[in-house]
Amino acid sequence: MDKVVDFIHVNRERYVEELKALLAIPSVSALPAHKPDVARCAEWCATEMRRIGLDQVRLVETPGNPVVRGDWLGAPEAPTILFYGHYDVQPVDPLNLWESPPFEATIRDGEIYARGAADDKGQVFMHFKAIEAHLKQHGRLPVNMKIVLEGEEEVGSEHLDDFVRAHKDDLRADVVVISDSAMFARGVPSICYGLRGLVYCQIDLRGSAGDMHSGSFGGAVANPAFVLAQMIAQMKDRGGRIKIPGFYDDVRELQPEERQAWASLPFNERAYKKEFGIPKLFGESDYTTLERTWARPTLEVNGLLSGFTGEGAKTVLPAVAMAKISMRLVPDQDPDKIAALFQAYVEKLAPKTVELTFTRMHGGKPWMTSYDNPFVQAAGRAIEKGFGRAPVFTREGGSIPVVSTFNQELGLPAVLFGVGLPDENAHAPNEKLDLGNFHNGVVASAYLYDEIGRLPRN
Ligand code: BES
Ligand code: ZN
């Protein structure tokens, strides 16, 4: 490993220049105008994967964006890692809040700023560099490696489940490795052993054929904005408990050991409020902030639209109102069941004065593993070598739906080793990645392959 680690230290500056080129490609999967950029980004990754020495590098077409595949299978006696990451990114709006252009990576105070820096291009690239270091120094990896890079993660991975099911043999492995999450805090590396699931829906209400004069018609016609607000107000009580009948039926209660372990994590509520500009925290009573975000479900309004929102005043009775609403789920809630419960509740809440259209969008199952599995323990040792400190074990509030697909379809355990930070603005303006964590992450990833290579095949 010394030769590998030396190589990584010597090449530190070059990595940053190469990463800038990857971050310059606006591979925004949510916006059709960026389709060619998404394709270009897939090509960029494939070219880089060939360059670092992976074999059989290819783009696999799907009905959506291509999956980038590549392998290194030269260690038949060792376990096989299925590495998953995504090369698509979130939209950049509001653009005016960016301090430097989102697709011109800029370094300030040891952090690289760009859309995708943390989520997930920087973390995928970290593994590319760890693979490169092994292959350049030894001509081989200590494990077999199968790489799967997706281009639709940020829009719900619509085609990935089918891809996994259609390529079960090709994807046979011993463990999934993913770096698409955050460390617990600066200086506190972590391994994530649980993710929340997701159900995403849109509600459209129509109160009339077109917008109307609010003087001539107001008082005689229901205002869909008002109706929508009243419906949303029925979704949660003032204490943050969700009022959809049956919603909590399958929620697995937190275990006392888990609560105890989390209570000893270095979490400072005051600093958290200050950092994110929150006047007062909110959530279910009887649960701490970490418990609320990691182990309890939630329902959030992601967007609202109705009526006149421009400058000045316009007296209008809007014809339509729209809300995008999502729910984060925890074990053992099932997305299909929750979506059905929610739809029934919304239909019950909607008065006859409006026409309701309910649309279910994407979703995914929650995931949780036990952290005494040997792969997770191996990752712990690798992280300690890369970061000089043993990781803490965390769950996350975010979702990576494919983790549970890999588990169910391929029977694979997963190691989630993220090097982002909670304040790195994923999905927001001024996304960034700490270059020190990136560098330590390359070292830790290189050790991770070494540690997993010493384990027996699954
Ligand atoms: N990298 C995130 C997932 C994540 C976020 C993990 C925070 C750990 C902590 C991923 O790219 C993401 O944003 N996923 C979406 C999934 C959705 C579009 C199905 C999410 O969580 O909203
Ligand atoms: Zn991500």
PDB file of C-alpha atoms in Angstrom, residues 87-231:
ATOM      1  CA  TYR A  87     -22.800  11.414 -13.039  1.00  0.00           C
ATOM      2  CA  ASP A  88     -25.951  13.525 -13.289  1.00  0.00           C
ATOM      3  CA  VAL A  89     -26.434  16.638 -11.157  1.00  0.00           C
ATOM      4  CA  GLN A  90     -29.243  18.815  -9.844  1.00  0.00           C
ATOM      5  CA  PRO A  91     -30.349  22.026 -11.592  1.00  0.00           C
ATOM      6  CA  VAL A  92     -28.487  25.154 -10.486  1.00  0.00           C
ATOM      7  CA  ASP A  93     -31.302  27.617  -9.925  1.00  0.00           C
ATOM      8  CA  PRO A  94     -31.383  30.152  -8.356  1.00  0.00           C
ATOM      9  CA  LEU A  95     -28.297  31.041 -10.379  1.00  0.00           C
ATOM     10  CA  ASN A  96     -27.923  34.539  -8.944  1.00  0.00           C
ATOM     11  CA  LEU A  97     -27.069  33.122  -5.526  1.00  0.00           C
ATOM     12  CA  TRP A  98     -23.920  31.374  -6.783  1.00  0.00           C
ATOM     13  CA  GLU A  99     -20.726  33.184  -5.854  1.00  0.00           C
ATOM     14  CA  SER A 100     -18.891  31.627  -8.799  1.00  0.00           C
ATOM     15  CA  PRO A 101     -20.358  29.997 -11.935  1.00  0.00           C
ATOM     16  CA  PRO A 102     -21.726  26.514 -11.122  1.00  0.00           C
ATOM     17  CA  PHE A 103     -19.907  24.852 -14.012  1.00  0.00           C
ATOM     18  CA  GLU A 104     -16.563  26.629 -13.623  1.00  0.00           C
ATOM     19  CA  ALA A 105     -15.084  24.911 -10.617  1.00  0.00           C
ATOM     20  CA  THR A 106     -13.459  27.491  -8.352  1.00  0.00           C
ATOM     21  CA  ILE A 107     -11.301  26.877  -5.293  1.00  0.00           C
ATOM     22  CA  ARG A 108     -11.791  29.040  -2.199  1.00  0.00           C
ATOM     23  CA  ASP A 109     -10.378  28.196   1.245  1.00  0.00           C
ATOM     24  CA  GLY A 110      -9.544  24.623   0.375  1.00  0.00           C
ATOM     25  CA  GLU A 111     -12.991  23.852  -1.016  1.00  0.00           C
ATOM     26  CA  ILE A 112     -13.864  23.282  -4.654  1.00  0.00           C
ATOM     27  CA  TYR A 113     -17.136  25.006  -5.599  1.00  0.00           C
ATOM     28  CA  ALA A 114     -19.268  23.656  -8.451  1.00  0.00           C
ATOM     29  CA  ARG A 115     -22.538  21.838  -9.056  1.00  0.00           C
ATOM     30  CA  GLY A 116     -21.799  18.141  -8.494  1.00  0.00           C
ATOM     31  CA  ALA A 117     -18.627  18.755  -6.457  1.00  0.00           C
ATOM     32  CA  ALA A 118     -19.987  16.696  -3.563  1.00  0.00           C
ATOM     33  CA  ASP A 119     -23.102  15.119  -5.124  1.00  0.00           C
ATOM     34  CA  ASP A 120     -21.761  13.025  -6.696  1.00  0.00           C
ATOM     35  CA  LYS A 121     -19.032  13.713  -9.260  1.00  0.00           C
ATOM     36  CA  GLY A 122     -16.301  14.552  -6.753  1.00  0.00           C
ATOM     37  CA  GLN A 123     -16.955  11.361  -4.807  1.00  0.00           C
ATOM     38  CA  VAL A 124     -17.090   9.190  -7.932  1.00  0.00           C
ATOM     39  CA  PHE A 125     -13.851  10.756  -9.119  1.00  0.00           C
ATOM     40  CA  MET A 126     -12.254   9.981  -5.760  1.00  0.00           C
ATOM     41  CA  HIS A 127     -12.733   6.269  -6.497  1.00  0.00           C
ATOM     42  CA  PHE A 128     -11.409   6.674 -10.050  1.00  0.00           C
ATOM     43  CA  LYS A 129      -8.199   8.064  -8.573  1.00  0.00           C
ATOM     44  CA  ALA A 130      -7.910   5.287  -5.990  1.00  0.00           C
ATOM     45  CA  ILE A 131      -8.331   2.694  -8.766  1.00  0.00           C
ATOM     46  CA  GLU A 132      -5.813   4.520 -10.931  1.00  0.00           C
ATOM     47  CA  ALA A 133      -3.228   4.545  -8.127  1.00  0.00           C
ATOM     48  CA  HIS A 134      -3.461   0.767  -7.644  1.00  0.00           C
ATOM     49  CA  LEU A 135      -3.352   0.020 -11.371  1.00  0.00           C
ATOM     50  CA  LYS A 136      -0.504   2.424 -12.115  1.00  0.00           C
ATOM     51  CA  GLN A 137       1.650   1.160  -9.262  1.00  0.00           C
ATOM     52  CA  HIS A 138       0.922  -2.561  -9.297  1.00  0.00           C
ATOM     53  CA  GLY A 139      -0.850  -3.243 -12.582  1.00  0.00           C
ATOM     54  CA  ARG A 140      -3.666  -4.818 -10.610  1.00  0.00           C
ATOM     55  CA  LEU A 141      -6.358  -4.207  -8.011  1.00  0.00           C
ATOM     56  CA  PRO A 142      -6.634  -6.184  -4.759  1.00  0.00           C
ATOM     57  CA  VAL A 143     -10.314  -6.848  -5.591  1.00  0.00           C
ATOM     58  CA  ASN A 144     -12.471  -7.272  -8.649  1.00  0.00           C
ATOM     59  CA  MET A 145     -14.361  -4.149  -9.584  1.00  0.00           C
ATOM     60  CA  LYS A 146     -17.576  -3.614 -11.483  1.00  0.00           C
ATOM     61  CA  ILE A 147     -18.537   0.001 -11.989  1.00  0.00           C
ATOM     62  CA  VAL A 148     -22.087   1.239 -12.562  1.00  0.00           C
ATOM     63  CA  LEU A 149     -22.564   4.975 -13.087  1.00  0.00           C
ATOM     64  CA  GLU A 150     -26.078   6.241 -13.467  1.00  0.00           C
ATOM     65  CA  GLY A 151     -27.299   9.394 -15.217  1.00  0.00           C
ATOM     66  CA  GLU A 152     -30.774   9.648 -13.678  1.00  0.00           C
ATOM     67  CA  GLU A 153     -30.245   9.484  -9.935  1.00  0.00           C
ATOM     68  CA  GLU A 154     -31.367  13.054  -9.343  1.00  0.00           C
ATOM     69  CA  VAL A 155     -34.638  12.428 -11.166  1.00  0.00           C
ATOM     70  CA  GLY A 156     -35.614   9.249  -9.357  1.00  0.00           C
ATOM     71  CA  SER A 157     -33.584   6.492 -11.100  1.00  0.00           C
ATOM     72  CA  GLU A 158     -36.553   5.615 -13.258  1.00  0.00           C
ATOM     73  CA  HIS A 159     -34.732   3.047 -15.396  1.00  0.00           C
ATOM     74  CA  LEU A 160     -32.167   1.689 -12.984  1.00  0.00           C
ATOM     75  CA  ASP A 161     -34.280  -1.018 -11.364  1.00  0.00           C
ATOM     76  CA  ASP A 162     -34.986  -2.498 -14.804  1.00  0.00           C
ATOM     77  CA  PHE A 163     -31.307  -2.211 -15.671  1.00  0.00           C
ATOM     78  CA  VAL A 164     -30.331  -4.133 -12.533  1.00  0.00           C
ATOM     79  CA  ARG A 165     -32.947  -6.815 -13.151  1.00  0.00           C
ATOM     80  CA  ALA A 166     -31.895  -7.186 -16.797  1.00  0.00           C
ATOM     81  CA  HIS A 167     -28.194  -7.534 -15.923  1.00  0.00           C
ATOM     82  CA  LYS A 168     -28.319  -9.691 -12.816  1.00  0.00           C
ATOM     83  CA  ASP A 169     -25.570 -12.024 -14.006  1.00  0.00           C
ATOM     84  CA  ASP A 170     -23.345  -9.272 -15.251  1.00  0.00           C
ATOM     85  CA  LEU A 171     -23.667  -7.453 -11.918  1.00  0.00           C
ATOM     86  CA  ARG A 172     -22.896 -10.423  -9.686  1.00  0.00           C
ATOM     87  CA  ALA A 173     -20.650  -9.215  -6.844  1.00  0.00           C
ATOM     88  CA  ASP A 174     -20.002  -9.519  -3.108  1.00  0.00           C
ATOM     89  CA  VAL A 175     -20.647  -6.001  -1.902  1.00  0.00           C
ATOM     90  CA  VAL A 176     -21.880  -2.636  -3.153  1.00  0.00           C
ATOM     91  CA  VAL A 177     -19.718   0.413  -2.434  1.00  0.00           C
ATOM     92  CA  ILE A 178     -21.224   3.896  -2.707  1.00  0.00           C
ATOM     93  CA  SER A 179     -19.817   7.324  -1.916  1.00  0.00           C
ATOM     94  CA  ASP A 180     -22.814   9.622  -2.291  1.00  0.00           C
ATOM     95  CA  SER A 181     -23.404  10.868   1.231  1.00  0.00           C
ATOM     96  CA  ALA A 182     -21.802  13.106   3.839  1.00  0.00           C
ATOM     97  CA  MET A 183     -19.449  12.576   6.751  1.00  0.00           C
ATOM     98  CA  PHE A 184     -21.012  13.236  10.121  1.00  0.00           C
ATOM     99  CA  ALA A 185     -19.053  16.477  10.595  1.00  0.00           C
ATOM    100  CA  ARG A 186     -15.753  18.095   9.737  1.00  0.00           C
ATOM    101  CA  GLY A 187     -13.049  15.844  11.192  1.00  0.00           C
ATOM    102  CA  VAL A 188     -15.589  13.110  12.007  1.00  0.00           C
ATOM    103  CA  PRO A 189     -15.643  10.517   9.219  1.00  0.00           C
ATOM    104  CA  SER A 190     -18.604   8.175   9.173  1.00  0.00           C
ATOM    105  CA  ILE A 191     -20.162   5.126   7.644  1.00  0.00           C
ATOM    106  CA  CYS A 192     -23.850   5.364   6.862  1.00  0.00           C
ATOM    107  CA  TYR A 193     -25.913   2.274   7.662  1.00  0.00           C
ATOM    108  CA  GLY A 194     -29.403   3.573   6.896  1.00  0.00           C
ATOM    109  CA  LEU A 195     -31.204   5.762   4.347  1.00  0.00           C
ATOM    110  CA  ARG A 196     -34.757   6.990   4.248  1.00  0.00           C
ATOM    111  CA  GLY A 197     -37.079   6.013   1.417  1.00  0.00           C
ATOM    112  CA  LEU A 198     -39.193   8.393  -0.630  1.00  0.00           C
ATOM    113  CA  VAL A 199     -42.620   8.940  -2.141  1.00  0.00           C
ATOM    114  CA  TYR A 200     -42.992  12.011  -4.356  1.00  0.00           C
ATOM    115  CA  CYS A 201     -46.383  13.329  -5.526  1.00  0.00           C
ATOM    116  CA  GLN A 202     -47.943  16.311  -7.213  1.00  0.00           C
ATOM    117  CA  ILE A 203     -51.354  17.752  -6.435  1.00  0.00           C
ATOM    118  CA  ASP A 204     -53.157  19.962  -8.986  1.00  0.00           C
ATOM    119  CA  LEU A 205     -56.398  21.734  -8.171  1.00  0.00           C
ATOM    120  CA  ARG A 206     -58.617  23.574 -10.624  1.00  0.00           C
ATOM    121  CA  GLY A 207     -61.367  25.914  -9.466  1.00  0.00           C
ATOM    122  CA  SER A 208     -62.468  27.396 -12.819  1.00  0.00           C
ATOM    123  CA  ALA A 209     -61.667  27.249 -16.536  1.00  0.00           C
ATOM    124  CA  GLY A 210     -59.378  30.288 -16.393  1.00  0.00           C
ATOM    125  CA  ASP A 211     -58.131  33.033 -14.076  1.00  0.00           C
ATOM    126  CA  MET A 212     -60.925  35.409 -13.024  1.00  0.00           C
ATOM    127  CA  HIS A 213     -61.353  38.929 -11.662  1.00  0.00           C
ATOM    128  CA  SER A 214     -61.198  38.531  -7.888  1.00  0.00           C
ATOM    129  CA  GLY A 215     -63.687  41.377  -7.433  1.00  0.00           C
ATOM    130  CA  SER A 216     -66.310  40.120  -9.848  1.00  0.00           C
ATOM    131  CA  PHE A 217     -66.094  36.483  -8.780  1.00  0.00           C
ATOM    132  CA  GLY A 218     -64.444  36.457  -5.345  1.00  0.00           C
ATOM    133  CA  GLY A 219     -66.783  35.087  -2.703  1.00  0.00           C
ATOM    134  CA  ALA A 220     -68.778  33.019  -5.176  1.00  0.00           C
ATOM    135  CA  VAL A 221     -66.068  30.654  -6.430  1.00  0.00           C
ATOM    136  CA  ALA A 222     -63.605  28.573  -4.420  1.00  0.00           C
ATOM    137  CA  ASN A 223     -60.023  29.787  -4.640  1.00  0.00           C
ATOM    138  CA  PRO A 224     -57.821  26.752  -5.381  1.00  0.00           C
ATOM    139  CA  ALA A 225     -54.839  28.366  -3.639  1.00  0.00           C
ATOM    140  CA  PHE A 226     -56.905  28.672  -0.497  1.00  0.00           C
ATOM    141  CA  VAL A 227     -58.272  25.138  -0.802  1.00  0.00           C
ATOM    142  CA  LEU A 228     -54.783  23.763  -1.338  1.00  0.00           C
ATOM    143  CA  ALA A 229     -53.479  25.595   1.734  1.00  0.00           C
ATOM    144  CA  GLN A 230     -56.325  24.153   3.811  1.00  0.00           C
ATOM    145  CA  MET A 231     -55.616  20.661   2.527  1.00  0.00           C
TER     146      MET A 231
END
